[in-house]
Coordinates of C-alpha atoms in Angstrom, one line a residue:
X1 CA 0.0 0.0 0.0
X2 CA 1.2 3.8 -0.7
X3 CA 0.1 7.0 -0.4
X4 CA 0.6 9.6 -3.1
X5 CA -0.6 13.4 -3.0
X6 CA -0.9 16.0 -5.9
X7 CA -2.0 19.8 -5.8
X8 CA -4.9 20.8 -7.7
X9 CA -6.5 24.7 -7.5
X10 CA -4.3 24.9 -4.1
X11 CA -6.1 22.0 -2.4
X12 CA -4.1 18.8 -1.9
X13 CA -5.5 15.6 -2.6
X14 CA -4.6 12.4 -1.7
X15 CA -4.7 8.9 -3.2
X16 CA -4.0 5.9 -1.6
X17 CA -3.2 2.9 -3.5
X18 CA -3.2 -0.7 -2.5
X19 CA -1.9 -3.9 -4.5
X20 CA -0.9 -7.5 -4.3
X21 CA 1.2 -9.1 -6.7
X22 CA 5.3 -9.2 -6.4
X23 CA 7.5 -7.3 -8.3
X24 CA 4.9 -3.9 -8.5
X25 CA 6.1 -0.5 -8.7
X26 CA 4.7 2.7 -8.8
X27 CA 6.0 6.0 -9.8
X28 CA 4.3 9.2 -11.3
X29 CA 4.9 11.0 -14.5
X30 CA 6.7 14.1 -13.7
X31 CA 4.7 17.8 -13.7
X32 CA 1.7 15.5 -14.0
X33 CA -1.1 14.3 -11.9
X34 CA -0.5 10.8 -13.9
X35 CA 1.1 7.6 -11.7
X36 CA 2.0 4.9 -13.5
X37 CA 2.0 0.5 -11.8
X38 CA 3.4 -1.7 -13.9
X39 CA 5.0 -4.8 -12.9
X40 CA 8.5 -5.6 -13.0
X41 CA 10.0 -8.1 -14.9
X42 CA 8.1 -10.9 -17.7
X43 CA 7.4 -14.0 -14.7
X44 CA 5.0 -10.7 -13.0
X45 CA 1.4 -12.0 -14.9
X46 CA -1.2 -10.9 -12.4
X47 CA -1.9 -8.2 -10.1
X48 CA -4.7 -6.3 -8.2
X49 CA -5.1 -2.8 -7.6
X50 CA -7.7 -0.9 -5.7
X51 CA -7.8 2.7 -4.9
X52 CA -9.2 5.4 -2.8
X53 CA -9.2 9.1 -3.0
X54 CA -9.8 11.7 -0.5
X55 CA -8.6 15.2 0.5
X56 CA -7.5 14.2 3.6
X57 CA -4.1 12.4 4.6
X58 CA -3.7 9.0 6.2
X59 CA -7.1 8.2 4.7
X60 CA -7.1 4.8 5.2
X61 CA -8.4 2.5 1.9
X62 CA -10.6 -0.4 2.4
X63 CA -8.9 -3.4 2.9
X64 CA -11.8 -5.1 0.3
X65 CA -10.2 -7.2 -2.5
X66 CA -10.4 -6.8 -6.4
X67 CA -13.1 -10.2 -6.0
X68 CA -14.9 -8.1 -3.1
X69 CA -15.2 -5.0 -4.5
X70 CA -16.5 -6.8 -8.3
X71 CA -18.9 -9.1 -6.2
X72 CA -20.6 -5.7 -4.5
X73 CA -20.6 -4.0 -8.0
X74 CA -22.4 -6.7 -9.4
X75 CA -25.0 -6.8 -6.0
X76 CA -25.5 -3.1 -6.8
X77 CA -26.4 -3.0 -9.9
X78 CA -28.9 -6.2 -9.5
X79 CA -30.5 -4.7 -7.2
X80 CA -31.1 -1.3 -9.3
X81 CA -32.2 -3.1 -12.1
X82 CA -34.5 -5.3 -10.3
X83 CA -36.1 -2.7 -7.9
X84 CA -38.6 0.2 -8.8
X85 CA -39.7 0.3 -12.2
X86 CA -40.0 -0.8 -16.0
X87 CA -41.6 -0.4 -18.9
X88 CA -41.4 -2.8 -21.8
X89 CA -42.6 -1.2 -25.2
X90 CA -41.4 -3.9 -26.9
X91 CA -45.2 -5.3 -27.6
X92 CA -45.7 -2.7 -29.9
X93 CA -43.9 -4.3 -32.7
X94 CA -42.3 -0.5 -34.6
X95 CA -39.0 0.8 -34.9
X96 CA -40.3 3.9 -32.6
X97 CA -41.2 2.3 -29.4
X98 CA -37.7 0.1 -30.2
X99 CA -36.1 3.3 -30.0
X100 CA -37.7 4.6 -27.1
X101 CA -37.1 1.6 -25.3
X102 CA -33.1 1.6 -26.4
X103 CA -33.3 5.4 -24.6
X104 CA -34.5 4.0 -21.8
X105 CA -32.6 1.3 -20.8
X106 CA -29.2 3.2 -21.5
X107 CA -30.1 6.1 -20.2
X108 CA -30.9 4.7 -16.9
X109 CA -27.6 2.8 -17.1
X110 CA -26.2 6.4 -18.0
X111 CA -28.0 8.3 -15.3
X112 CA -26.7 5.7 -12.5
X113 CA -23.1 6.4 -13.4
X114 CA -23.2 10.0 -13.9
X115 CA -25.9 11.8 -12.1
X116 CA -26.6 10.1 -8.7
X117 CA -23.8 11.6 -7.3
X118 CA -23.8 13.8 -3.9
X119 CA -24.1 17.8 -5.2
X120 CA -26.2 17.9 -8.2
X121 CA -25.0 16.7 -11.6
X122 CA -23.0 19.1 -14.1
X123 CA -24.4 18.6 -17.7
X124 CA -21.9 16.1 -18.8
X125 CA -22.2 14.2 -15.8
X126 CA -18.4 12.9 -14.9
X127 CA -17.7 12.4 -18.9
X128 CA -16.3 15.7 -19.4
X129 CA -16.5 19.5 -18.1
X130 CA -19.1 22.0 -19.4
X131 CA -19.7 24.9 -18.2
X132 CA -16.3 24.5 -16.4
X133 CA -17.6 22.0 -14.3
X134 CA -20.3 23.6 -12.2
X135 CA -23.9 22.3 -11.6
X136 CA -26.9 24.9 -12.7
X137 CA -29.7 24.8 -9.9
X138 CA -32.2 25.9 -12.3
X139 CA -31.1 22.4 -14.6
X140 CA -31.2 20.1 -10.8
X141 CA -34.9 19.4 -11.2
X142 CA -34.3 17.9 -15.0
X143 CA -31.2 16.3 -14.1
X144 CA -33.2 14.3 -10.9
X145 CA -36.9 14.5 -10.8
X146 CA -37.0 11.4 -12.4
X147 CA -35.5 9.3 -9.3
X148 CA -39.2 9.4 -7.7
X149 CA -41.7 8.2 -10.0
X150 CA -39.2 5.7 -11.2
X151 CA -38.9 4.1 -7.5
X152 CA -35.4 5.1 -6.7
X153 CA -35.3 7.9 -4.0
X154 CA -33.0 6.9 -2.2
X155 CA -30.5 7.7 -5.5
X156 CA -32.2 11.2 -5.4
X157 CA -31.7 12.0 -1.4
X158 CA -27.8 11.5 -2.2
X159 CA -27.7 15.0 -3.8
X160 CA -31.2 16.6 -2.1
X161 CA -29.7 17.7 0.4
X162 CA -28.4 20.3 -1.7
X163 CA -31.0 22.7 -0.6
X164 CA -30.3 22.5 3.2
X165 CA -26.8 22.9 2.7
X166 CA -26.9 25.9 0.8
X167 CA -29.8 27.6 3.1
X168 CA -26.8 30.1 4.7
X169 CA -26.1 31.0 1.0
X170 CA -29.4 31.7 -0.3
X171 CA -30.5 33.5 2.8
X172 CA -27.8 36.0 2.4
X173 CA -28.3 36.4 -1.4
X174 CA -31.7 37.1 -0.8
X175 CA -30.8 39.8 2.0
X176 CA -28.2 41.2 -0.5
X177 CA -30.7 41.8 -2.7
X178 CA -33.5 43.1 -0.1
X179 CA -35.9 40.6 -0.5
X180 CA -37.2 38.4 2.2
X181 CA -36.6 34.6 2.6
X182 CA -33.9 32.7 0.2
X183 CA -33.0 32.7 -3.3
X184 CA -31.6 29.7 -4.8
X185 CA -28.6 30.5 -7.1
X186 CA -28.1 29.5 -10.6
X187 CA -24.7 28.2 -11.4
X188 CA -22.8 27.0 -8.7
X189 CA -20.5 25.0 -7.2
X190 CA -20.6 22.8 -4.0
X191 CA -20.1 25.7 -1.8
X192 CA -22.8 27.2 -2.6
X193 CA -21.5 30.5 -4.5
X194 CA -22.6 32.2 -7.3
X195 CA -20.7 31.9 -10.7
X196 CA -20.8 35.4 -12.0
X197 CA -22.9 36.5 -14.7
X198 CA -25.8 38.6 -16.0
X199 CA -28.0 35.2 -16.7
X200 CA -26.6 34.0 -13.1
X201 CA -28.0 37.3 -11.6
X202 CA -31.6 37.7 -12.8
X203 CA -32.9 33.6 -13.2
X204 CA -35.6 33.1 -11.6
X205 CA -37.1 29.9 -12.8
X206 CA -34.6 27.9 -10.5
X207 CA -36.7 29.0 -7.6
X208 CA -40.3 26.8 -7.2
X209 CA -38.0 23.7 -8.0
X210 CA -37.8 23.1 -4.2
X211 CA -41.8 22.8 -4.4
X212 CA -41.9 20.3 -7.2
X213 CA -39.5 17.7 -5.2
X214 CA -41.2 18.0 -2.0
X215 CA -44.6 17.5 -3.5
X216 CA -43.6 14.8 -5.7
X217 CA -42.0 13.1 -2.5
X218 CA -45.3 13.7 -0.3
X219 CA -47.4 12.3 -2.9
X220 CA -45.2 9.3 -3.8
X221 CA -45.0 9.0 0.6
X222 CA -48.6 8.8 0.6
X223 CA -49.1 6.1 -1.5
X224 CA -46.7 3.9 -0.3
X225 CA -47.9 4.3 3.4
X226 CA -44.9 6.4 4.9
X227 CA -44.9 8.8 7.9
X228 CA -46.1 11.7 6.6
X229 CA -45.1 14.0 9.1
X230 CA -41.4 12.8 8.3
X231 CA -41.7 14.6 5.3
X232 CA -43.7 17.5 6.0
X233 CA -40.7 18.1 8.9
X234 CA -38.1 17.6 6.2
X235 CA -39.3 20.3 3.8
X236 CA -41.3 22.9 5.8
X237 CA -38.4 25.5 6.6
X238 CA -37.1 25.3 2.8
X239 CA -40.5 25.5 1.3
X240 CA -41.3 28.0 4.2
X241 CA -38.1 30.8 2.8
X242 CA -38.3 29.9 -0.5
X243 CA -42.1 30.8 -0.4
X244 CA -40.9 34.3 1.1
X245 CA -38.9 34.9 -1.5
X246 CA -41.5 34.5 -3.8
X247 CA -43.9 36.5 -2.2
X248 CA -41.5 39.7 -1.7
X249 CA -40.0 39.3 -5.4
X250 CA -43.6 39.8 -7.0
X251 CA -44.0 43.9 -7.9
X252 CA -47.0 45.2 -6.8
X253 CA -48.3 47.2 -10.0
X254 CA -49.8 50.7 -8.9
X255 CA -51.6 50.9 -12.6
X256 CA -53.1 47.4 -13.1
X257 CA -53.6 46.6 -9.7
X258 CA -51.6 43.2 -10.2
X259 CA -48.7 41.9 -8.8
X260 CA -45.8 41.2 -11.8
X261 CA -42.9 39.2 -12.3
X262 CA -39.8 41.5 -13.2
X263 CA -38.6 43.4 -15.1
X264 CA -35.5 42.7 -14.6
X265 CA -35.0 39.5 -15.1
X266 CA -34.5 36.0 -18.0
X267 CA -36.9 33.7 -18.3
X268 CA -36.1 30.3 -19.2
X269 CA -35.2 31.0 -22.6
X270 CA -32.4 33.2 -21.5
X271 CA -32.7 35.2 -24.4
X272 CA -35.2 37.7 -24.2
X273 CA -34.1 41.5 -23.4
X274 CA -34.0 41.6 -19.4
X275 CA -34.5 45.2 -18.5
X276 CA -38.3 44.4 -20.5
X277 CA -39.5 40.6 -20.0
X278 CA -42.2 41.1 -17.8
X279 CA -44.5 38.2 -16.7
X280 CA -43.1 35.5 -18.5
X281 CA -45.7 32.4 -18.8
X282 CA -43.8 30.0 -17.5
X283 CA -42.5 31.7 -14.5
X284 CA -46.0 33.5 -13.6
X285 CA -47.5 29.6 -13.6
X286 CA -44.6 28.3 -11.6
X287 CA -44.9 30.9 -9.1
X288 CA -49.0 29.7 -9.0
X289 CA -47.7 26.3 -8.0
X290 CA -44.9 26.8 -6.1
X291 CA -47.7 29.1 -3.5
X292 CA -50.3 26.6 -4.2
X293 CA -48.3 23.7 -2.5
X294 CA -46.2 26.3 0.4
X295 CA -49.6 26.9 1.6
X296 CA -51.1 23.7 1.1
X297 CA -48.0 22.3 3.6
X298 CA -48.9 24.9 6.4
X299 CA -52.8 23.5 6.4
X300 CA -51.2 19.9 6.2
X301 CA -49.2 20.6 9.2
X302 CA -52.5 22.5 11.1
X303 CA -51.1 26.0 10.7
X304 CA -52.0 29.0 8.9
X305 CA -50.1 30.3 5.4
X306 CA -48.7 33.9 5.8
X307 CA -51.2 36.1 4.0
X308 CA -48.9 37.7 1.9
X309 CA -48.3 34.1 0.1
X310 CA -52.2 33.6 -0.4
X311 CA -52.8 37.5 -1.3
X312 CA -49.0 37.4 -4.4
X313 CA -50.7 34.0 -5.3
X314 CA -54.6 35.6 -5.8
X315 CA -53.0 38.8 -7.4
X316 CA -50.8 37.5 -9.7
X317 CA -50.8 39.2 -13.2
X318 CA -52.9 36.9 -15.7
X319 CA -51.1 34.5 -17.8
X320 CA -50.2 36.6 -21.0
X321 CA -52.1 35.8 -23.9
X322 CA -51.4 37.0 -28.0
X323 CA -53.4 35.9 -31.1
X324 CA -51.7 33.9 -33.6
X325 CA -52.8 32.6 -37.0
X326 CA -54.1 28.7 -37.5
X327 CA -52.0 27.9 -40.6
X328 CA -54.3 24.8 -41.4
X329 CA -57.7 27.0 -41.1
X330 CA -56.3 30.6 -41.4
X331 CA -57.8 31.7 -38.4
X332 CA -56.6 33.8 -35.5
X333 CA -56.8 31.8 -32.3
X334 CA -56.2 32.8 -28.9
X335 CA -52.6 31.3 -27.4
X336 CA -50.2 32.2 -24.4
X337 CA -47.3 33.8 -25.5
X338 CA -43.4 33.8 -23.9
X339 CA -43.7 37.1 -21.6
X340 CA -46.2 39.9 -21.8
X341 CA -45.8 42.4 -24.3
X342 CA -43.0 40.6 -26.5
X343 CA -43.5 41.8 -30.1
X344 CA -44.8 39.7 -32.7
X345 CA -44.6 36.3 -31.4
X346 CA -45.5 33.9 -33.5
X347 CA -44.0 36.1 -36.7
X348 CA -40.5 37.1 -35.8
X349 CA -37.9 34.0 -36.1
X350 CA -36.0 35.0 -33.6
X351 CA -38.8 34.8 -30.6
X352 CA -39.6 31.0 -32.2
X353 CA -36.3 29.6 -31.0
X354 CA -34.8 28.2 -27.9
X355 CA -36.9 26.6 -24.9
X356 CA -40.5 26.2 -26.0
X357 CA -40.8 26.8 -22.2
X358 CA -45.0 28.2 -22.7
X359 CA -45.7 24.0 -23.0
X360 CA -43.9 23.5 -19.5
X361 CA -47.1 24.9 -17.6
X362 CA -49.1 22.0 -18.4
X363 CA -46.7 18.9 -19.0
X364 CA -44.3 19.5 -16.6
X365 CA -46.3 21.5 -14.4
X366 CA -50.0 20.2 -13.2
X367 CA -53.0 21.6 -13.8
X368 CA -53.5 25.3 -12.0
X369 CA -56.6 27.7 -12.0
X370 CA -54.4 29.9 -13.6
X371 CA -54.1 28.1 -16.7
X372 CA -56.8 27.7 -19.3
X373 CA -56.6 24.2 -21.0
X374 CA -58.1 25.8 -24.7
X375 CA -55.6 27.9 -24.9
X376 CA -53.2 25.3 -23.7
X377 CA -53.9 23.1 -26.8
X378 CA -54.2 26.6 -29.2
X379 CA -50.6 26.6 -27.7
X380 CA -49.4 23.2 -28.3
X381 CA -50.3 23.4 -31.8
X382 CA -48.6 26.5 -32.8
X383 CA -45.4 25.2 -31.2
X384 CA -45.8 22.2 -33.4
X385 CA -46.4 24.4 -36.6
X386 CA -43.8 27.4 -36.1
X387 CA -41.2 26.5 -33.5
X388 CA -37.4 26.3 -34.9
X389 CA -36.9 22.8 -33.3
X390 CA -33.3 22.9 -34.5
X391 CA -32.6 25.8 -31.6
X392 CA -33.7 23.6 -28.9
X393 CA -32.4 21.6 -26.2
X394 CA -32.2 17.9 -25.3
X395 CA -35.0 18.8 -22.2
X396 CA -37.4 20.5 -24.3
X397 CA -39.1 17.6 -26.7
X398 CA -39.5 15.6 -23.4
X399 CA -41.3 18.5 -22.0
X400 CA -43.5 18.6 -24.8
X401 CA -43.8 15.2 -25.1
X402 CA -45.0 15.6 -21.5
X403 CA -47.7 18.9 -23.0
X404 CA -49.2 16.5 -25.9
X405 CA -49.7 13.6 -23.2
X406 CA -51.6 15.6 -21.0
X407 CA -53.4 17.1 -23.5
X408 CA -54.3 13.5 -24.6
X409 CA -52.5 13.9 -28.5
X410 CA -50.5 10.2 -27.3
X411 CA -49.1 10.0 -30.8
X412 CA -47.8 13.8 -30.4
X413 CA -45.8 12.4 -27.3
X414 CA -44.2 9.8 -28.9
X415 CA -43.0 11.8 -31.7
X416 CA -41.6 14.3 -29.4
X417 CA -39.2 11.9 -27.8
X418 CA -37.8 10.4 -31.3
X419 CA -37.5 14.2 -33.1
X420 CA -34.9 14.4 -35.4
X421 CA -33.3 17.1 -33.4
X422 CA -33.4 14.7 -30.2
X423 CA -30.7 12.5 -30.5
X424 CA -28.6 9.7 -28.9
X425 CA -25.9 7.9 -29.9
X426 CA -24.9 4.6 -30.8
X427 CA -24.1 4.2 -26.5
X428 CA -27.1 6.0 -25.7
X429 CA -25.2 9.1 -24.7
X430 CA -27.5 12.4 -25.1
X431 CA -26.2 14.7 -28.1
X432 CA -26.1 18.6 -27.2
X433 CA -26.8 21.0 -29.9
X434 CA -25.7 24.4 -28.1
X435 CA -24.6 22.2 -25.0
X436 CA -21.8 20.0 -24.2
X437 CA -22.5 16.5 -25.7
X438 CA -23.3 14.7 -23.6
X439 CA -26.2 16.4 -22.3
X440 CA -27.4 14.6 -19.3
X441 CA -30.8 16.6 -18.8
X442 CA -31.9 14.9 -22.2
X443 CA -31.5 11.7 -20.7
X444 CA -33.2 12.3 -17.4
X445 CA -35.8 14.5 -19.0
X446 CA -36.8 11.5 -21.0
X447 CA -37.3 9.1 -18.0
X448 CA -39.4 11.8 -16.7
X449 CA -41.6 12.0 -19.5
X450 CA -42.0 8.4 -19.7
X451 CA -42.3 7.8 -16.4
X452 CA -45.6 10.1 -16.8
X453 CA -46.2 8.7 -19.8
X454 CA -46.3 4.9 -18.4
X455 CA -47.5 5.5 -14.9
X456 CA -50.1 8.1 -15.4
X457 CA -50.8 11.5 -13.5
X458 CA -53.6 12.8 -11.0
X459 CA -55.6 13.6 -14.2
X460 CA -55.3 11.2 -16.0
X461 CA -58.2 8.7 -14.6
X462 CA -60.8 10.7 -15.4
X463 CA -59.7 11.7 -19.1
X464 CA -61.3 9.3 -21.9
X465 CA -57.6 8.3 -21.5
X466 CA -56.8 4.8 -20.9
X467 CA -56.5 4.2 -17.3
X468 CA -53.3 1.8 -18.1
X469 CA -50.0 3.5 -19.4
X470 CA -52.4 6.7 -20.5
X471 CA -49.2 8.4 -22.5
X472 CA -48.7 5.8 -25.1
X473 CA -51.1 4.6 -27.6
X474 CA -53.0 2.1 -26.5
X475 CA -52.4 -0.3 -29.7
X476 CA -48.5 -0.4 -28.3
X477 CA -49.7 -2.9 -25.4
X478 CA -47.3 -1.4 -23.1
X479 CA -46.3 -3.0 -19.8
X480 CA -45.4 -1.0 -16.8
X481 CA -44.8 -1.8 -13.3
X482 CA -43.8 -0.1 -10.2
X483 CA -44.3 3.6 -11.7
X484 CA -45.4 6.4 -9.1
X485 CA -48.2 9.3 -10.4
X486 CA -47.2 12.0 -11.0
X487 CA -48.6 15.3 -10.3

């Protein structure tokens, strides 16, 4: 056994290295943080090597063998393939649920490698630095949401705890700033800081995630029977700042009585003009849910919401709405448009491009009274018809895949997740377009999508749906087990 140490960004690192097999040596590549074993000598035919890192010294390595360690790899990864759940699309008989099902089973192969880690996952996962290696808060919730309905929390509570440890953080940001509560940063690193950055700065998307995981949690606790008080416990202080937040960083509007959403700020797209994107649709019905479930938690714990929370929520500026032009009838129909006041929306290429994000508030997001469902589907179909696909990201046809399935268009959904400009390679590995390649959230987004798509959602029993695997078409004869419902 040795022990070896190398400097990296002034923090030293150690590795300790244990072998058996005579004649070994070790030495390291000079001006390098490369150490090269190698036996000695042609009768030297077998050796073992384990190894242990940590950035403390005299970090002792485990004594396991090569045998041992293999024998607990191969007890792991049983045990994730044969817990939680499936989906077999294979009775469907067409190259499209083949593919699908090829996306599946790599990317959860993918996902359990890369993105089940302890801080949240960068966009490449460990294959390769993006970004210069940080992880993007606003990206956790589409890098992990998917560990839930597919039955593997525990993978997810590895990196959840995210949110607690950055509390001191947020809290301070928000004081900065003068709002009340916390505000979750954007890109970031495991300390908690902020990368710096315009886009870094005004994001404020990244904020109701907090809500989405701790509902999804209580509902997927509920039907499996677990202490609910355990989780209302775990979430209420985060839910209870980040609700705070909220309420203070809605603008109470003096002319239309409302309360807005910026300026200044980006939107999801991150490339609309910040010192003018007011009320962006995405946001405004993210901040709806987010304040639906912060004070639904106070009246599941027996205690009152802060009336600020239920008086932002009631007040909030109207979902903003343009007319657009039905290319198959020529007609002008009523849709939701990116932010209020953006200039001809459905005519300009350049506001056509990017995240589709107006499809996240019913897909991704459930049902609110804040959104109309007509208008929903208006929506949907002018995506489909004048939306430069080629500018999006891996994320965004799961999304709408996730739109068209709640909407009931099942063939729409499918489609979505096999686009041309969604693409995996030959190892399943997610191709980027403006992002690194590979780009994780495509992965993850798509379990998420079919996890919805396979296990159903709170709505989805009293559609004209099928009841069983409502996101497919029901001629694929799907089979599903173990999925939780999602929202």
């Amino acid at each position: 056994q040795a022990q070896v140490q190398h400097t990296l960004d002034n923090t030293t690192y150690y590795t300790t290295l244990q072998w058996r097999g005579s004649n070994v040596s070790i030495s390291r590549v000079p001006d390098s943080h490369r150490y090269v074993l190698q036996p000695n000598g042609d009768h030297t035919r077998e050796f073992e090597l384990t190894t242990t890192f940590s950035p403390r010294e005299g970090f002792q390595s485990s004594s396991l063998s090569f045998d041992a360690i293999i024998a607990r790899s191969q007890q792991w990864w049983t045990g994730y393939w044969e817990t939680g759940a499936f989906v077999d699309l294979m009775g469907a008989g067409n190259a499209t649920a083949d593919e699908i099902q090829r996306r599946v089973i790599l990317s959860q192969y993918l996902l359990a490698v890369n993105e089940a880690g302890h801080d949240p996952p960068q966009e490449s996962g460990l294959v390769n630095n993006g970004w210069y290696g940080k992880f993007h808060m606003e990206m956790y919730l589409w890098h992990s949401a998917h560990w839930t309905p597919w039955g593997k929390l525990p993978l997810l509570e590895r990196s959840i705890g995210v949110y607690n440890r950055f509390l001191p953080s947020s809290m301070q940001r928000a004081a900065d700033q003068g709002y009340s509560g916390l505000r979750w940063g954007k890109m970031s690193d495991p300390s908690g800081r902020s990368a710096p950055g315009e886009i870094n700065a005004l994001l404020i998307w990244q904020q109701p995630h907090v809500f989405y995981f701790a509902e999804t949690e209580y509902q997927s606790a509920r039907h499996a029977g677990r202490n609910m008080e355990d989780v209302l416990a775990k979430w209420d202080y985060v839910l209870t700042e980040s609700a705070d937040f909220m309420a203070s960083y809605a603008f109470w509007n003096t002319s239309t009585n409302v309360y807005d959403l910026g300026p200044p700020m980006y939107p999801v797209s991150e490339n609309t003009p910040p010192n003018s994107t007011r009320n962006p649709t995405f946001e405004l019905a993210y901040w709806h849910f987010g304040l639906d479930v912060a004070i639904s938690w106070k009246a599941r714990r027996g205690q009152q919401a802060p009336q600020a929370w239920t008086h932002v929520k009631d007040n909030l500026a109207p979902l903003p709405i343009v007319y657009a032009v039905n290319e198959t009838t020529g007609e002008k129909v009523l849709t939701y448009t990116l932010y209020e006041g953006i200039p001809s929306m459905w005519t300009d290429p350049d506001t056509v491009t990017d995240h589709p994000a107006l499809t996240g508030i019913y897909g991704l997001l459930p049902p609110t009274a804040a959104v109309n469902q007509t208008l929903v589907s208006a929506t949907a179909a002018q995506v489909a018809s004048d939306w430069n696909f080629t500018t999006c990201w891996g994320w965004d046809f799961p999304m709408l895949a996730m739109n068209a399935a709640r909407l009931g268009d099942v063939d729409a959904a499918v489609q979505y997740l096999v686009h041309p400009n969604f693409e995996f390679d030959d190892v399943g590995m997610p191709v980027g377009t403006k992002a690194p390649t590979p780009y994780f959230p495509g992965s993850s987004a798509l379990l998420l999508a079919v996890a919805m798509m396979a296990g159903g959602w709170d709505a989805a029993n009293n559609s004209s749906q099928q009841d069983f695997a409502p996101g497919f078409p029901a001629k694929w004869n799907v089979r599903a087990e173990g999925f939780g419902q999602m929202l």
